[in-house]
PDB file of N, CA and C in Angstrom:
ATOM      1  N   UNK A   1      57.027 -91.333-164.304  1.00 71.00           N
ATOM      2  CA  UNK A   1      57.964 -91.527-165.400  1.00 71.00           C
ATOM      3  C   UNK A   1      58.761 -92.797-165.128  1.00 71.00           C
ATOM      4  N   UNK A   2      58.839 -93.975-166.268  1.00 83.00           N
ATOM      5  CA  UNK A   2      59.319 -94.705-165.594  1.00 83.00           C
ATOM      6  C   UNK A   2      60.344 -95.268-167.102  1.00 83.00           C
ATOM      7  N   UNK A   3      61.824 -95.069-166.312  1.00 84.00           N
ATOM      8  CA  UNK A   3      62.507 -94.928-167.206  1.00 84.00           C
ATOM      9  C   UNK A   3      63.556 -97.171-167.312  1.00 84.00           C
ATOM     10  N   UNK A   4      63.346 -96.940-168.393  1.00 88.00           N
ATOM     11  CA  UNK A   4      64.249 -98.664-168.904  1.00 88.00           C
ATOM     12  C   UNK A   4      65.699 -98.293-168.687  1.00 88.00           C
ATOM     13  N   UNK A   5      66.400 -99.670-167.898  1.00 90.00           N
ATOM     14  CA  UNK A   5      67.667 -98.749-167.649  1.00 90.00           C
ATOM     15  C   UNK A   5      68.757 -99.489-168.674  1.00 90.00           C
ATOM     16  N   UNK A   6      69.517 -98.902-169.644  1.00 93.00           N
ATOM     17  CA  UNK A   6      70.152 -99.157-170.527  1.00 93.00           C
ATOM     18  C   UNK A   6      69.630 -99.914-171.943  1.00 93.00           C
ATOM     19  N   UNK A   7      68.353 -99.285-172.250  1.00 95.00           N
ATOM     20  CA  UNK A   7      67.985 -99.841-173.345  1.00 95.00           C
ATOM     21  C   UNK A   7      68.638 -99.158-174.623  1.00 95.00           C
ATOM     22  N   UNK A   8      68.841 -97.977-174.840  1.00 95.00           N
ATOM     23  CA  UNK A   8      69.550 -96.650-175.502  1.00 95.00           C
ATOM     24  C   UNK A   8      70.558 -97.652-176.181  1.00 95.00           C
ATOM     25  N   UNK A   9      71.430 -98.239-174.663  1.00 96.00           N
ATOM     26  CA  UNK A   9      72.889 -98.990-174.954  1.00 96.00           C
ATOM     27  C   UNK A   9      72.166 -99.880-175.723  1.00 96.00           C
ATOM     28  N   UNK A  10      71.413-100.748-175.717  1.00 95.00           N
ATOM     29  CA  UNK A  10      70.932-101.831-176.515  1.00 95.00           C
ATOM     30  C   UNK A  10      70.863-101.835-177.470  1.00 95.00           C
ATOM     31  N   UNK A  11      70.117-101.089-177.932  1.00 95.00           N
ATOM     32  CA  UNK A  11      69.404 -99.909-179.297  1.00 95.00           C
ATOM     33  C   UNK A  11      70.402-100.227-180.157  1.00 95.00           C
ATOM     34  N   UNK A  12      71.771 -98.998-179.521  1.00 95.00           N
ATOM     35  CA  UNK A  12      72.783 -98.779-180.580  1.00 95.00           C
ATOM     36  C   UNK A  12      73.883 -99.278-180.353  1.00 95.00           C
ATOM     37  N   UNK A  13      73.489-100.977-179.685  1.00 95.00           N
ATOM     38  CA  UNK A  13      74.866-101.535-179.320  1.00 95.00           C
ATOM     39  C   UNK A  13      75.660-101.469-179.219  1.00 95.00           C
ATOM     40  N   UNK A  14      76.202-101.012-178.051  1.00 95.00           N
ATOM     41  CA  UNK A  14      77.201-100.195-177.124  1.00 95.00           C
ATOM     42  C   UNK A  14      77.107-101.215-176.088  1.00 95.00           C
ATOM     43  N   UNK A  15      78.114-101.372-175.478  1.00 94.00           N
ATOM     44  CA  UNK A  15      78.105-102.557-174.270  1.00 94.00           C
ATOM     45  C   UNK A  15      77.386-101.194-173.095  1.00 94.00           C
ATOM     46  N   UNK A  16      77.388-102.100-172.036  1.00 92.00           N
ATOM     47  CA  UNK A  16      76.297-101.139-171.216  1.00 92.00           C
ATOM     48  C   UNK A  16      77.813-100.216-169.817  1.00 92.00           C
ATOM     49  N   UNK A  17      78.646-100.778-169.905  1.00 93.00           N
ATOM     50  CA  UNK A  17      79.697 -99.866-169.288  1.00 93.00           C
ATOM     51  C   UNK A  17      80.324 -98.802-170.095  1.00 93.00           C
ATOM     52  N   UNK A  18      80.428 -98.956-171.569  1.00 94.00           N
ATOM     53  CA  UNK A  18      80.449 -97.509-172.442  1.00 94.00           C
ATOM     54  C   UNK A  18      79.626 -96.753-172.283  1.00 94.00           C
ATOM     55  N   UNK A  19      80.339 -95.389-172.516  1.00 93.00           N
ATOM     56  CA  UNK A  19      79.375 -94.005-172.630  1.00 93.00           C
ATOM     57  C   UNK A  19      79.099 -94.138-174.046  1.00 93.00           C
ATOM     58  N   UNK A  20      78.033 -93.537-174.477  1.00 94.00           N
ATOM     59  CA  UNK A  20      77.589 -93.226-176.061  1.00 94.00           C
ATOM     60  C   UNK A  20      77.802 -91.735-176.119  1.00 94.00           C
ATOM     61  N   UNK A  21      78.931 -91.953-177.249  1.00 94.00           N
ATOM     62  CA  UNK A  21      79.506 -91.093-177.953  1.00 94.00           C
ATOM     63  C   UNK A  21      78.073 -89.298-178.009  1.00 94.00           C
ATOM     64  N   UNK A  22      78.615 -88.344-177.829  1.00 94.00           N
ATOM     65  CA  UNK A  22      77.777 -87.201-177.693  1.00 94.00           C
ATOM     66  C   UNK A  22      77.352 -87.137-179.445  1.00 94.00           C
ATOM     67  N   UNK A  23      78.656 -87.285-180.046  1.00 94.00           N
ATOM     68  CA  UNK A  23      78.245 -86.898-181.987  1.00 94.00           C
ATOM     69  C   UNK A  23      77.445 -87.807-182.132  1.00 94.00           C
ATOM     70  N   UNK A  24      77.238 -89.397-181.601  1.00 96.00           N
ATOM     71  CA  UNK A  24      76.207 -90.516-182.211  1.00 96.00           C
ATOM     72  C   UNK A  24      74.639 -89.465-181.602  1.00 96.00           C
ATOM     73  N   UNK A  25      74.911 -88.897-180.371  1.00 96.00           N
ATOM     74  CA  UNK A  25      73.433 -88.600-180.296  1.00 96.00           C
ATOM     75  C   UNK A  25      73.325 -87.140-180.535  1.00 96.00           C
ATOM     76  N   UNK A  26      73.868 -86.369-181.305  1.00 96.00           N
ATOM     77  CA  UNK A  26      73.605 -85.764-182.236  1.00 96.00           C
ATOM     78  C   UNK A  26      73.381 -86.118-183.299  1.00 96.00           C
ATOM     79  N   UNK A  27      73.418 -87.004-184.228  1.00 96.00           N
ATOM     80  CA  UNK A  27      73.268 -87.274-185.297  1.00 96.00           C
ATOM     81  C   UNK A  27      71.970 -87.895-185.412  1.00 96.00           C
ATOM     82  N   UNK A  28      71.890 -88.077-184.074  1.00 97.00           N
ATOM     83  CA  UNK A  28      70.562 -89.340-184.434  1.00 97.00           C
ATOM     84  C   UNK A  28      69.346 -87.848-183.812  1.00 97.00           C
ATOM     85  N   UNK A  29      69.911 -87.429-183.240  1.00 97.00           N
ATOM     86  CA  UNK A  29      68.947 -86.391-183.001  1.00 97.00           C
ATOM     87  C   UNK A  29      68.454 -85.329-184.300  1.00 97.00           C
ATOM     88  N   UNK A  30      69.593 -84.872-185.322  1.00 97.00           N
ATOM     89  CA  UNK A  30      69.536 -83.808-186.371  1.00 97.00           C
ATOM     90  C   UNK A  30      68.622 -84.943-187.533  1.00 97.00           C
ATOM     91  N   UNK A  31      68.563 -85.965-187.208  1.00 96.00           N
ATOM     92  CA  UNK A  31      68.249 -87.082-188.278  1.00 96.00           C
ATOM     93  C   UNK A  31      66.739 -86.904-188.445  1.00 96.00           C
ATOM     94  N   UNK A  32      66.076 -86.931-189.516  1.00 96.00           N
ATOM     95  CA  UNK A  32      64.580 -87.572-189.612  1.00 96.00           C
ATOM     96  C   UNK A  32      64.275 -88.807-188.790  1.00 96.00           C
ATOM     97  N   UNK A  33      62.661 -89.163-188.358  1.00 96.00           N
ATOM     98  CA  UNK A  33      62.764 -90.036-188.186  1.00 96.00           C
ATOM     99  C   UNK A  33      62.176 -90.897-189.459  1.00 96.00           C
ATOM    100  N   UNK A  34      62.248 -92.246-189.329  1.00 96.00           N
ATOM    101  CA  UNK A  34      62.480 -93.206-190.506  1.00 96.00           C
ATOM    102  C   UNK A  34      63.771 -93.074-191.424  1.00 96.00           C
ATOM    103  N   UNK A  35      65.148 -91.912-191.008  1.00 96.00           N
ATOM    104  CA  UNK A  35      65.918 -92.229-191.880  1.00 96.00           C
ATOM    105  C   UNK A  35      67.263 -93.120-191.676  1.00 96.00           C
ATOM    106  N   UNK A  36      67.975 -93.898-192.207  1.00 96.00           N
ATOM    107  CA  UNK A  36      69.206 -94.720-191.264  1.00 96.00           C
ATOM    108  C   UNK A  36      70.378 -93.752-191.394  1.00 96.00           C
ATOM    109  N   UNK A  37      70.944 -94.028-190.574  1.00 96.00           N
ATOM    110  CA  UNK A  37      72.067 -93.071-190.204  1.00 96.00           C
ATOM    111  C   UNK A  37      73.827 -94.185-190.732  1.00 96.00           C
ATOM    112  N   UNK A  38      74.672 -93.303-190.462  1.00 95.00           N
ATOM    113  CA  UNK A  38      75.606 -94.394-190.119  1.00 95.00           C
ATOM    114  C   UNK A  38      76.309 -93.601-189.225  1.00 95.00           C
ATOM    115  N   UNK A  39      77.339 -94.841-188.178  1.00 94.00           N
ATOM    116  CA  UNK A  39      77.159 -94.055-187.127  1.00 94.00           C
ATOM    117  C   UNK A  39      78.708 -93.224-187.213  1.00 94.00           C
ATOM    118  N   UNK A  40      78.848 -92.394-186.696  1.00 93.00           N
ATOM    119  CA  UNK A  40      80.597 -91.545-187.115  1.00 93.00           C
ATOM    120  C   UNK A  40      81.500 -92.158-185.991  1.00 93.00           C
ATOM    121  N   UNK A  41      80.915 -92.911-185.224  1.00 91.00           N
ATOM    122  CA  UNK A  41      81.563 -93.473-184.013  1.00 91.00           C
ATOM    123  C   UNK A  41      82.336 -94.844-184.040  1.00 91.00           C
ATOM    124  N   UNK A  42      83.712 -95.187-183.994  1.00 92.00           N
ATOM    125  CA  UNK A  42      83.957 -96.393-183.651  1.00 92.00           C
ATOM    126  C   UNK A  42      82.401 -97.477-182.947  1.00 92.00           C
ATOM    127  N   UNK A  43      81.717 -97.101-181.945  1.00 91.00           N
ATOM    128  CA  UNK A  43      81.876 -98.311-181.077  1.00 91.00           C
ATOM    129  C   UNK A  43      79.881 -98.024-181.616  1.00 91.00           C
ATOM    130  N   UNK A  44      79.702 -99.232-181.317  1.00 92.00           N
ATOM    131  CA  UNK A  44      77.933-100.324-181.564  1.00 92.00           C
ATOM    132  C   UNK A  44      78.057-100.252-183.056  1.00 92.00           C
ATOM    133  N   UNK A  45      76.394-100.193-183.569  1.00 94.00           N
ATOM    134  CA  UNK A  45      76.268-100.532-184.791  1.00 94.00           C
ATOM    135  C   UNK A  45      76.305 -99.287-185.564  1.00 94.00           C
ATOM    136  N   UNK A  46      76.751-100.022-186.909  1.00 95.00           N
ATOM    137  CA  UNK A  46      77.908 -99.142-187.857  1.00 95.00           C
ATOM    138  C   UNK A  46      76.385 -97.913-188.855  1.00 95.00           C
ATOM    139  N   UNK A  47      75.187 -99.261-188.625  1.00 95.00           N
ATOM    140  CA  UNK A  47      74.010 -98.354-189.128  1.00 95.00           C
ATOM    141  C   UNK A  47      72.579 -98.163-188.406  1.00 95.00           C
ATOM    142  N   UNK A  48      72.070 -96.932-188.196  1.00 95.00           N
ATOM    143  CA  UNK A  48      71.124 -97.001-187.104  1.00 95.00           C
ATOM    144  C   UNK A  48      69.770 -96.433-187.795  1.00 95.00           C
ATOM    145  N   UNK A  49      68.817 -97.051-187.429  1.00 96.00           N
ATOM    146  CA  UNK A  49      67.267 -96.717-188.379  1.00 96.00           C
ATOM    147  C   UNK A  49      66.777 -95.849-186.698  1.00 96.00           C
ATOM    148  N   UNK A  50      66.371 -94.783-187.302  1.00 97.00           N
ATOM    149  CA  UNK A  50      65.988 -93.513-186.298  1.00 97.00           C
ATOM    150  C   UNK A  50      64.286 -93.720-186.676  1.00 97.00           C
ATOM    151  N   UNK A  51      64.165 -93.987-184.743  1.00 96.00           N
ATOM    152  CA  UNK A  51      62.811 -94.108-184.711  1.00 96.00           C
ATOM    153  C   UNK A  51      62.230 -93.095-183.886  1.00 96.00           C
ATOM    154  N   UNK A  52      60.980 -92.725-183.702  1.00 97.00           N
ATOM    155  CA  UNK A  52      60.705 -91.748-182.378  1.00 97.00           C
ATOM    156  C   UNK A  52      60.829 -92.132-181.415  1.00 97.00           C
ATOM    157  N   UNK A  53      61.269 -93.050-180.706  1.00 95.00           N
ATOM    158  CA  UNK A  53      61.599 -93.764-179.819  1.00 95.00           C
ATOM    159  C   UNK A  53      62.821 -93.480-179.383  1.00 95.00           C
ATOM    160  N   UNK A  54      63.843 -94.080-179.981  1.00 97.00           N
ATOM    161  CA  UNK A  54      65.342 -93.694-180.192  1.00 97.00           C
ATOM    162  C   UNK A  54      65.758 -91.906-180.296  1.00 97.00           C
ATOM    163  N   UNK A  55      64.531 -91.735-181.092  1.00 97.00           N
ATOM    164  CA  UNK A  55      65.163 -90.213-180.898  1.00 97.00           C
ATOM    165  C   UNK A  55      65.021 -89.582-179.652  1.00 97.00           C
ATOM    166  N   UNK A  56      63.967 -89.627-178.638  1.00 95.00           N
ATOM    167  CA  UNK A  56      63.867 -89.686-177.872  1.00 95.00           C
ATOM    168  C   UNK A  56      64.617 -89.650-176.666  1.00 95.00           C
ATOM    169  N   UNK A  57      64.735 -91.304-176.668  1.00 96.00           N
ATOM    170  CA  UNK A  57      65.900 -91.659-176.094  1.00 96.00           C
ATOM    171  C   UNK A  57      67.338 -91.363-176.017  1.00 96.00           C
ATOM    172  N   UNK A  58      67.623 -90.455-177.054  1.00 97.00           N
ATOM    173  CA  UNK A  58      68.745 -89.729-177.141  1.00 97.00           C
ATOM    174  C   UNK A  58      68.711 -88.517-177.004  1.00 97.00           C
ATOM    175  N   UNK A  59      67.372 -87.466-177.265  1.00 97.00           N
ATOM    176  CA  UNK A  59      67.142 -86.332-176.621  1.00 97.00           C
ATOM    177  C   UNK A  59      67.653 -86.254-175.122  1.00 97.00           C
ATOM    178  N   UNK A  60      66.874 -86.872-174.332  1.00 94.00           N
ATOM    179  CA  UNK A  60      67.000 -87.640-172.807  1.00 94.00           C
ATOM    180  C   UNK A  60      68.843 -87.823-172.373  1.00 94.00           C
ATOM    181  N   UNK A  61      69.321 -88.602-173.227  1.00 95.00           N
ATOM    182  CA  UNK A  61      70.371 -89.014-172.678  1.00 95.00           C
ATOM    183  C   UNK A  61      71.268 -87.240-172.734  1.00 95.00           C
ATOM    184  N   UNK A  62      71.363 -86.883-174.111  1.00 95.00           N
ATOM    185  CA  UNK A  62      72.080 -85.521-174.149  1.00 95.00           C
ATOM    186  C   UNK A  62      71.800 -84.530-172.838  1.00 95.00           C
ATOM    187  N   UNK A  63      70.626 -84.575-172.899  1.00 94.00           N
ATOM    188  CA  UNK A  63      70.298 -83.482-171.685  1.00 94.00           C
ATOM    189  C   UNK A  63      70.560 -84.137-170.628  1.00 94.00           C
ATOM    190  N   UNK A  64      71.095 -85.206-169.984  1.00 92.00           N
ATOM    191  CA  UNK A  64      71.422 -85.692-168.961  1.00 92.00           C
ATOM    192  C   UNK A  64      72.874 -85.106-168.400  1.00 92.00           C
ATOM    193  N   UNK A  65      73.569 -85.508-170.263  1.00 91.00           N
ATOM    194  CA  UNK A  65      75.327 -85.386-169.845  1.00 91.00           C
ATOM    195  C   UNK A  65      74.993 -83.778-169.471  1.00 91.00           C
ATOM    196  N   UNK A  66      74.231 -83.057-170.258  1.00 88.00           N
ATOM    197  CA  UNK A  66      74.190 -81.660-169.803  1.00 88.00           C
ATOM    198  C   UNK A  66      74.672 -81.664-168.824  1.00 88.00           C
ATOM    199  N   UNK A  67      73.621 -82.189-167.699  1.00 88.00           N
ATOM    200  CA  UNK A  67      73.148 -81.842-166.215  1.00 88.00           C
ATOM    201  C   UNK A  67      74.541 -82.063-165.378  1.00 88.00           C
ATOM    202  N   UNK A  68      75.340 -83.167-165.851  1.00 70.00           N
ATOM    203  CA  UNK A  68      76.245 -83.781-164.808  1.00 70.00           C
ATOM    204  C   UNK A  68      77.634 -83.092-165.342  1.00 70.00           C
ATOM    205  N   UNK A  69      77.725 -82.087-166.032  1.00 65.00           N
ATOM    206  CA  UNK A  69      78.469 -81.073-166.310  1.00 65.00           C
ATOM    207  C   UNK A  69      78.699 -80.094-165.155  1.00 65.00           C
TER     208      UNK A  69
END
């Protein structure tokens, strides 16, 4: 498994020392993919096109914060 380190942050432009907001990756998670979102969060971009990729990538990240709970 070989994981890209801070591409997520890239994605949904977030500087890479911010955390991404838990509601942005819910939303992008409850989302279709191909549909754009907007994001409920102050911080990156205000509109996000949900890919399987990204969704993904935010599956991943959620279950991370899980873990370090």
């Amino acid at each position: 498994l070989h994981l890209k380190k801070g591409v997520l942050h890239k994605q949904l432009g977030i500087e890479p020392n911010e955390k991404i907001p838990l509601g942005l990756l819910n939303k992008i998670i409850s989302a279709k993919v191909g549909e754009t979102i907007k994001n409920p969060t102050s911080t990156g971009k205000k509109r996000i096109k949900v890919t399987r990729l990204i969704e993904e990538r935010a599956i991943l990240a959620r279950n991370l914060k899980k873990i370090r709970r």
